[in-house]
mmCIF file of C-alpha atoms and ligand atoms in Angstrom:
data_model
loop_
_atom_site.group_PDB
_atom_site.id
_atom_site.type_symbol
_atom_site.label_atom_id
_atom_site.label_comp_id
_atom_site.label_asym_id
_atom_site.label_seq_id
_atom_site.Cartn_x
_atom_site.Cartn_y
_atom_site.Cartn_z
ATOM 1 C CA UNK I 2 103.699 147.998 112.867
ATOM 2 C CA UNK I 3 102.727 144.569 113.858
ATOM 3 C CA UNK I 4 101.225 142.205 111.462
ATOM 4 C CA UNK I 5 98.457 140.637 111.510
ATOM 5 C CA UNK I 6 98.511 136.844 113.735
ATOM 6 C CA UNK I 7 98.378 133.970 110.465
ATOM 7 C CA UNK I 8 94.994 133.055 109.419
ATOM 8 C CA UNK I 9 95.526 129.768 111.013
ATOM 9 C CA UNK I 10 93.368 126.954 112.463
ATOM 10 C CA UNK I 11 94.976 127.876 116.154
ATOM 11 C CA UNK I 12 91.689 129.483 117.717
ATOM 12 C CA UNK I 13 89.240 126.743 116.434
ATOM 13 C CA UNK I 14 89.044 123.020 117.240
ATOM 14 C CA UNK I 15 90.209 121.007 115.181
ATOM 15 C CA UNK I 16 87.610 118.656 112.910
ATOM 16 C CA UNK I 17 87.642 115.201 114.284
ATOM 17 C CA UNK I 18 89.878 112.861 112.300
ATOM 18 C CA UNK I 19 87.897 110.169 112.003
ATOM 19 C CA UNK I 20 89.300 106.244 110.463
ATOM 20 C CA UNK I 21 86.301 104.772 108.749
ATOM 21 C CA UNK I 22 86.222 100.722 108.647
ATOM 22 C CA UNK I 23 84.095 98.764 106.561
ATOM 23 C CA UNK I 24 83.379 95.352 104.354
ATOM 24 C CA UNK I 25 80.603 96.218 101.887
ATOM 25 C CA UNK I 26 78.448 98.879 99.878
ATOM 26 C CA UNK I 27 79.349 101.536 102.463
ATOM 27 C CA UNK I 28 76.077 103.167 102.688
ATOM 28 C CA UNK I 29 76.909 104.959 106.322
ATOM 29 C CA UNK I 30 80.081 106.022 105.096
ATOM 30 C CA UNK I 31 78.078 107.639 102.369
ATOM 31 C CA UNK I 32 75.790 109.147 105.223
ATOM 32 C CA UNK I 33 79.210 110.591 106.846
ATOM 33 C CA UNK I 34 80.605 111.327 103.656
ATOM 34 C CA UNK I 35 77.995 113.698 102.429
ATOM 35 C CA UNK I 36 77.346 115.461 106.291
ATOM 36 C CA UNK I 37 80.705 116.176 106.102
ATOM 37 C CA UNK I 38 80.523 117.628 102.733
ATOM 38 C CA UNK I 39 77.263 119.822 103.585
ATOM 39 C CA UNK I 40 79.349 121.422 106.654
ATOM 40 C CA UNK I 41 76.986 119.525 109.093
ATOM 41 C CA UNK I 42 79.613 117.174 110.793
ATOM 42 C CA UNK I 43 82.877 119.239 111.729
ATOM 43 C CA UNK I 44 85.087 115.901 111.300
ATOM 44 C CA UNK I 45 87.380 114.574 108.930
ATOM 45 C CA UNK I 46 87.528 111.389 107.102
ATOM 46 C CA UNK I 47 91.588 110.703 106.897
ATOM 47 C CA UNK I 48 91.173 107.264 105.497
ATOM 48 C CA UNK I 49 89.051 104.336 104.951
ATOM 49 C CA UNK I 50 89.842 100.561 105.227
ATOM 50 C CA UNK I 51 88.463 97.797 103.784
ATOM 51 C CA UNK I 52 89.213 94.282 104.447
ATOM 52 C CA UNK I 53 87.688 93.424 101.343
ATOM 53 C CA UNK I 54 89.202 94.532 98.343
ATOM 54 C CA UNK I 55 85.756 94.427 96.481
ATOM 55 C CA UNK I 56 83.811 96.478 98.563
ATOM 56 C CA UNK I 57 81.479 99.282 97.187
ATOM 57 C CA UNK I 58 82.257 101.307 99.504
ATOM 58 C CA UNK I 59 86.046 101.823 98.598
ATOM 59 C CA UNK I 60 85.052 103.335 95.502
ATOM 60 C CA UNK I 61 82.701 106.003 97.521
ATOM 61 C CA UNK I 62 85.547 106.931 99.438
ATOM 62 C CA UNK I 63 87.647 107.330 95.924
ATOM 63 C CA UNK I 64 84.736 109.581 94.515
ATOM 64 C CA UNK I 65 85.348 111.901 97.919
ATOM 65 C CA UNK I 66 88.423 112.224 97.345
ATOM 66 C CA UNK I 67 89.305 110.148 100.769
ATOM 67 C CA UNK I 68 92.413 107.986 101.019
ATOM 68 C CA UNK I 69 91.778 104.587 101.029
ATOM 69 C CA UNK I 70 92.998 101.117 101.936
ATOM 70 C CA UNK I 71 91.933 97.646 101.176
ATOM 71 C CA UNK I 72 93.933 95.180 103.981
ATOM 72 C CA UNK I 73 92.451 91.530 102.609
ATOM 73 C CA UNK I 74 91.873 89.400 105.284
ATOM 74 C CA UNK I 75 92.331 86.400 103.629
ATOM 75 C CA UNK I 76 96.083 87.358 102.930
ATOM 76 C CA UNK I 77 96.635 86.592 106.575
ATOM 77 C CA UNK I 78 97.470 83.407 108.755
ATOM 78 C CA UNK I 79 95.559 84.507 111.749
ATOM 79 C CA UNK I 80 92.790 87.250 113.264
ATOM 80 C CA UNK I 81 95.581 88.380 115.234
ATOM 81 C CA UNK I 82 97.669 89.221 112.015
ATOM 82 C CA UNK I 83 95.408 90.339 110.620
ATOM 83 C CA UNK I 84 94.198 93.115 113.516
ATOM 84 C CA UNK I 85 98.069 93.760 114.339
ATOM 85 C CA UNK I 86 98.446 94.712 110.805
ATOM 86 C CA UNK I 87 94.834 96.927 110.682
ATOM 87 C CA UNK I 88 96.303 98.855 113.836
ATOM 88 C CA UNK I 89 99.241 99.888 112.023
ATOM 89 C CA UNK I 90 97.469 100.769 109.322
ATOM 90 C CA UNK I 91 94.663 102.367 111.068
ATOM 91 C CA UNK I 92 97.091 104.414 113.519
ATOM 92 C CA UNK I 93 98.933 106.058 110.033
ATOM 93 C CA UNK I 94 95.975 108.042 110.000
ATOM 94 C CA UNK I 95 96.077 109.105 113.459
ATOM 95 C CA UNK I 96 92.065 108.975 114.130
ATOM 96 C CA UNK I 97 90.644 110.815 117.505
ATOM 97 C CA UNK I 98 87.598 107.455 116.369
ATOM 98 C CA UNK I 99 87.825 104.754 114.479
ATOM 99 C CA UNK I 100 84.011 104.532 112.871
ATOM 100 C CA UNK I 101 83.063 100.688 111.900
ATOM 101 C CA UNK I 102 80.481 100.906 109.517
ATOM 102 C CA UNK I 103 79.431 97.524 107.976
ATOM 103 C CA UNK I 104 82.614 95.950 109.215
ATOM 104 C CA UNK I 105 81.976 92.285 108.974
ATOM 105 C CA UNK I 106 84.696 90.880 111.304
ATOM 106 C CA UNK I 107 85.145 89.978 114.865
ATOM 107 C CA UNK I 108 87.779 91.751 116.910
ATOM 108 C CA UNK I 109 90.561 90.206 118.626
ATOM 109 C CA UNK I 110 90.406 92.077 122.395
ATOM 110 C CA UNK I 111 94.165 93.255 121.920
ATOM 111 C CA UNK I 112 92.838 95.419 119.052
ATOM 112 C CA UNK I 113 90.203 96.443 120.817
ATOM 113 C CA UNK I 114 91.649 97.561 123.591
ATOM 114 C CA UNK I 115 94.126 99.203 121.949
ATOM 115 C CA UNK I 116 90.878 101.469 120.421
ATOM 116 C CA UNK I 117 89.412 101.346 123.758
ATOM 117 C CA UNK I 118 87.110 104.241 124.191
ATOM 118 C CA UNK I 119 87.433 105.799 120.881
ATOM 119 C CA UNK I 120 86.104 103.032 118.638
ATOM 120 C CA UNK I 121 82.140 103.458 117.667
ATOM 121 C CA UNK I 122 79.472 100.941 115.654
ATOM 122 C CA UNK I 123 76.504 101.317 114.319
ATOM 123 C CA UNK I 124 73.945 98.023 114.763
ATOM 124 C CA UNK I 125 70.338 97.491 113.389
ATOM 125 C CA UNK I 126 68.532 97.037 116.186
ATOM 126 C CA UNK I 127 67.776 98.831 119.877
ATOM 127 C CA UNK I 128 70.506 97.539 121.224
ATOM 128 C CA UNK I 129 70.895 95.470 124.021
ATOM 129 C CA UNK I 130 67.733 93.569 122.122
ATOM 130 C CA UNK I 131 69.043 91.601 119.331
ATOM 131 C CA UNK I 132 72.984 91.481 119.173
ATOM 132 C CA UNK I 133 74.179 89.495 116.304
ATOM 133 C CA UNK I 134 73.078 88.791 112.606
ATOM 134 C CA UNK I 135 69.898 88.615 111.009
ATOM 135 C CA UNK I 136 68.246 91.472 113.342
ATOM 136 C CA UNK I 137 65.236 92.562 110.735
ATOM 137 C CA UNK I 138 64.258 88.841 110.377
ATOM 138 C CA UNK I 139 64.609 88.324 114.558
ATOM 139 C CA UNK I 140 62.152 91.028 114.816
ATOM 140 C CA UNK I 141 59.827 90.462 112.679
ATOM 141 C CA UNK I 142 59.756 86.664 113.837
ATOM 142 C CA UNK I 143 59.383 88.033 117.020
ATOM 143 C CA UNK I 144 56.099 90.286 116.416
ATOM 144 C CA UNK I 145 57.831 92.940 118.110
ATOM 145 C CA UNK I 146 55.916 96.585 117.152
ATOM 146 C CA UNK I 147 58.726 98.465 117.092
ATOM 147 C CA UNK I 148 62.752 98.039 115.790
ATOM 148 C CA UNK I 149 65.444 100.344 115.083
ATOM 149 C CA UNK I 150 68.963 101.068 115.149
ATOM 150 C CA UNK I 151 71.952 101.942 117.602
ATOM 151 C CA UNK I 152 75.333 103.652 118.062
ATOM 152 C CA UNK I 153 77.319 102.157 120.962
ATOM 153 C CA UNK I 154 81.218 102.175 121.891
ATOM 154 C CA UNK I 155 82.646 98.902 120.963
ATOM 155 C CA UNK I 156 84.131 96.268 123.797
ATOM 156 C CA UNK I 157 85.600 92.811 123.416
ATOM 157 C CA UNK I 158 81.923 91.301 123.474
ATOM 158 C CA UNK I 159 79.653 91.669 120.817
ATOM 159 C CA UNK I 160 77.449 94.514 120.315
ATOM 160 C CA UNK I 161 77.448 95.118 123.761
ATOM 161 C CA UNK I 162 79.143 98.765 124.900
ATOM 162 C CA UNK I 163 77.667 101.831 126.279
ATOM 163 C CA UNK I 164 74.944 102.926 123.559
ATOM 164 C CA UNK I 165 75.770 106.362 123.044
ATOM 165 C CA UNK I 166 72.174 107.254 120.831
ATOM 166 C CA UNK I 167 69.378 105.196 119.292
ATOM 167 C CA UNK I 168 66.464 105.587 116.507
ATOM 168 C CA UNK I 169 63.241 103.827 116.770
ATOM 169 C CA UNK I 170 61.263 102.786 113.408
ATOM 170 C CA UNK I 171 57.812 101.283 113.841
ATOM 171 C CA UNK I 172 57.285 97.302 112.373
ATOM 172 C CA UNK I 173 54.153 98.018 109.706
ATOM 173 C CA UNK I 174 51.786 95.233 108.624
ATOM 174 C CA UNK I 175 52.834 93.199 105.934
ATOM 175 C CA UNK I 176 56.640 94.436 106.943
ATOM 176 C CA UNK I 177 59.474 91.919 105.730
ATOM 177 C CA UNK I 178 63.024 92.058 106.225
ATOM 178 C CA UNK I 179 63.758 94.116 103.152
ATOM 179 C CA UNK I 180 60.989 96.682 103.942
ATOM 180 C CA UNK I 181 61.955 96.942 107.314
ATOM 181 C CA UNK I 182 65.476 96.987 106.667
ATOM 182 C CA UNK I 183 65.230 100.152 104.297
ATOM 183 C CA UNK I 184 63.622 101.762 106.741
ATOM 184 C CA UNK I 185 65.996 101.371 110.046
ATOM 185 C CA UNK I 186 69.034 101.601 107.155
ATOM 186 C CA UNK I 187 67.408 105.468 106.518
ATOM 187 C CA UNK I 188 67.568 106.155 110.121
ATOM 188 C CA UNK I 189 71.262 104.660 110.446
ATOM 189 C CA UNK I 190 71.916 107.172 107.647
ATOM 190 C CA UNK I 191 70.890 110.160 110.087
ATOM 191 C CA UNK I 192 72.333 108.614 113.549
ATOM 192 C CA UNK I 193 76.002 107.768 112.721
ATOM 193 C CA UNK I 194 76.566 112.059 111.658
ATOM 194 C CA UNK I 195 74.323 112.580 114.651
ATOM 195 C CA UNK I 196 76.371 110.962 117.083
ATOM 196 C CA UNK I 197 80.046 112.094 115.623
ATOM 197 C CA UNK I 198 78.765 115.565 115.659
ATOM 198 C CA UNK I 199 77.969 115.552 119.669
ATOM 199 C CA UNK I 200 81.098 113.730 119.886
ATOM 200 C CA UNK I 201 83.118 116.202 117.495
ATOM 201 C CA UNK I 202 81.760 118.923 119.525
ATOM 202 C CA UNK I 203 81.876 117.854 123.167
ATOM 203 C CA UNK I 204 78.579 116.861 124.226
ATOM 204 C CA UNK I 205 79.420 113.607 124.052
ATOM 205 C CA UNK I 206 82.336 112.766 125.964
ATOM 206 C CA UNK I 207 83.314 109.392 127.451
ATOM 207 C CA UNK I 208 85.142 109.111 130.756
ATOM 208 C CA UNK I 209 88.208 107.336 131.725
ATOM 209 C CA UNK I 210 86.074 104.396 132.742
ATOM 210 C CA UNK I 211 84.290 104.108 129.973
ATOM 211 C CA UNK I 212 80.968 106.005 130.573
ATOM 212 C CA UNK I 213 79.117 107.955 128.066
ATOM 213 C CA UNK I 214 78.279 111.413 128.981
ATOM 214 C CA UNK I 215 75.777 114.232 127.369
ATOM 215 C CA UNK I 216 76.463 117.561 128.596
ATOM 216 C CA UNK I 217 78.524 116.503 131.613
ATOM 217 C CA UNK I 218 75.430 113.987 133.062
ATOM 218 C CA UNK I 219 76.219 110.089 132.897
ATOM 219 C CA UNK I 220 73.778 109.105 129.650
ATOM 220 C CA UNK I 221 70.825 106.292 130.083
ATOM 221 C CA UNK I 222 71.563 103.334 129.526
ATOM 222 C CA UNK I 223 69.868 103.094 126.090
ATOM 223 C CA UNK I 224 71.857 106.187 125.257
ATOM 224 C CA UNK I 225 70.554 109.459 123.560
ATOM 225 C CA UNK I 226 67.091 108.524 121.957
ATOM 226 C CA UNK I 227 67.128 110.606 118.372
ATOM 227 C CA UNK I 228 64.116 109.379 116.901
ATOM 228 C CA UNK I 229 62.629 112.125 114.610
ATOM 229 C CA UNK I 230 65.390 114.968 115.290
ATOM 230 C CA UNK I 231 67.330 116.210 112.150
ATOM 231 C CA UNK I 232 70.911 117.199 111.566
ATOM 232 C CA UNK I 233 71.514 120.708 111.852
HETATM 233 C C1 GRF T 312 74.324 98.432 108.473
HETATM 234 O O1 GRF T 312 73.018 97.958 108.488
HETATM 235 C C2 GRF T 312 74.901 98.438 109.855
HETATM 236 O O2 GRF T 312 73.946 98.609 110.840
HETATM 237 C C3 GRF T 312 75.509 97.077 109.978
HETATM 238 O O3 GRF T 312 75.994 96.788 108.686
HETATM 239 C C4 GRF T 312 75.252 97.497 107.718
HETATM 240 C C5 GRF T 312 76.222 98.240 106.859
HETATM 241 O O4 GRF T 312 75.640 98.829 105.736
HETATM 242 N N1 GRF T 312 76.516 97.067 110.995
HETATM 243 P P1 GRF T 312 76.497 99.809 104.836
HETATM 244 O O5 GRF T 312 77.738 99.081 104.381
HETATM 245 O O6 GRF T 312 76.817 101.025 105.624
HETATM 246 O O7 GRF T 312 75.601 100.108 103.657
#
């Protein structure tokens, strides 16, 4: 009699290991964290890094039961160092992305290149308005109506890669940058698990030169717009 094939992983895609980078309270990692955990995001968190040995979010990733790593900048002569050692660390895990959430440092291009393609950020604003710091404040100086936040693939310039999905918030009357920020921070909390998922499960896929697609069709420019959908 044959037996039975092993109740292996072989006939289903594997999650997607993801490398999670960050500097502070870690409230998207959270946001990943907890999709995962509600079997809404097929991926896998196989580490997050810290280059500061302080931040919040380290101790989230404890709580989960996620390895974690705290790499302190400061500890290092140069950016370049300092990224050459990050890579190493980062490719232990052997991520399919490396996720910067909150990650408060520039890039040197060699590291970036060497995540080319497979390296997303989240930003608080609809990208390509408002690249930089101090978004909620730029808006609201600004008078625009409307704000929000974006996922885009990260290149050697800042804040400035293919957007692969947005979410719009409307700017309210008597708005300030705390109110405001709360608000585009809640829809951050439901686009980062938004966009791994289409990326975990092939809807999102980017091309060798770069280019986002959705279901096989180049995306727009301003990538998927999500504003109001839910994870299911
Ligand atoms: C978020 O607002 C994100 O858009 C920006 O940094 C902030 C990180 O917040 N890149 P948290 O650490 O995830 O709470």
């Amino acid at each position: 009699m044959e037996s039975a094939p092993p109740q292996s992983d072989v006939s289903k895609p594997s999650a997607l290991r993801l490398v999670v980078l960050i500097s502070g309270s870690g409230t998207n990692l959270q946001a990943i964290i907890d999709a995962i955990a509600n079997g809404l995001l097929p991926a896998r968190l196989v580490a997050v890094i810290s280059n500061r040995p302080l931040a919040a979010g380290l101790q989230r990733a404890a709580r989960a039961g996620i390895p974690h790593v705290a790499l302190d900048h400061t500890q290092y002569s140069s950016r370049e160092a300092f990224d050459a050692a990050l890579q190493y660390q980062i490719d232990q895990f052997e991520p399919d992305w490396v996720v910067l959430a909150g990650y408060m440092r520039l890039l040197s291009t060699t590291f970036v290149e060497h995540y080319r393609s497979r390296m997303v950020n989240i930003h608080p604003s609809l990208l390509p308005e408002y690249k930089g710091l101090d978004t909620h404040a730029r808006v609201l100086a600004a008078g625009d109506r409307e704000h929000g936040c974006s996922v885009h693939l990260v290149t050697p310039e800042l804040d400035d890669g293919a957007i692969l999905g947005q979410r719009r918030v409307n700017v309210l009357p008597g708005d300030t940058v705390q109110t405001l920020s709360e608000r585009v921070q809640r829809e951050e909390h439901l686009l980062y698990p938004q966009c791994l998922k289409l990326l975990a499960l092939g809807n999102l896929t980017i091309d060798k030169h770069g280019v986002p697609h959705y279901q096989g069709s180049p995306l727009a420019t301003t990538g998927l717009d999500l504003t109001g959908t839910s994870l299911t």
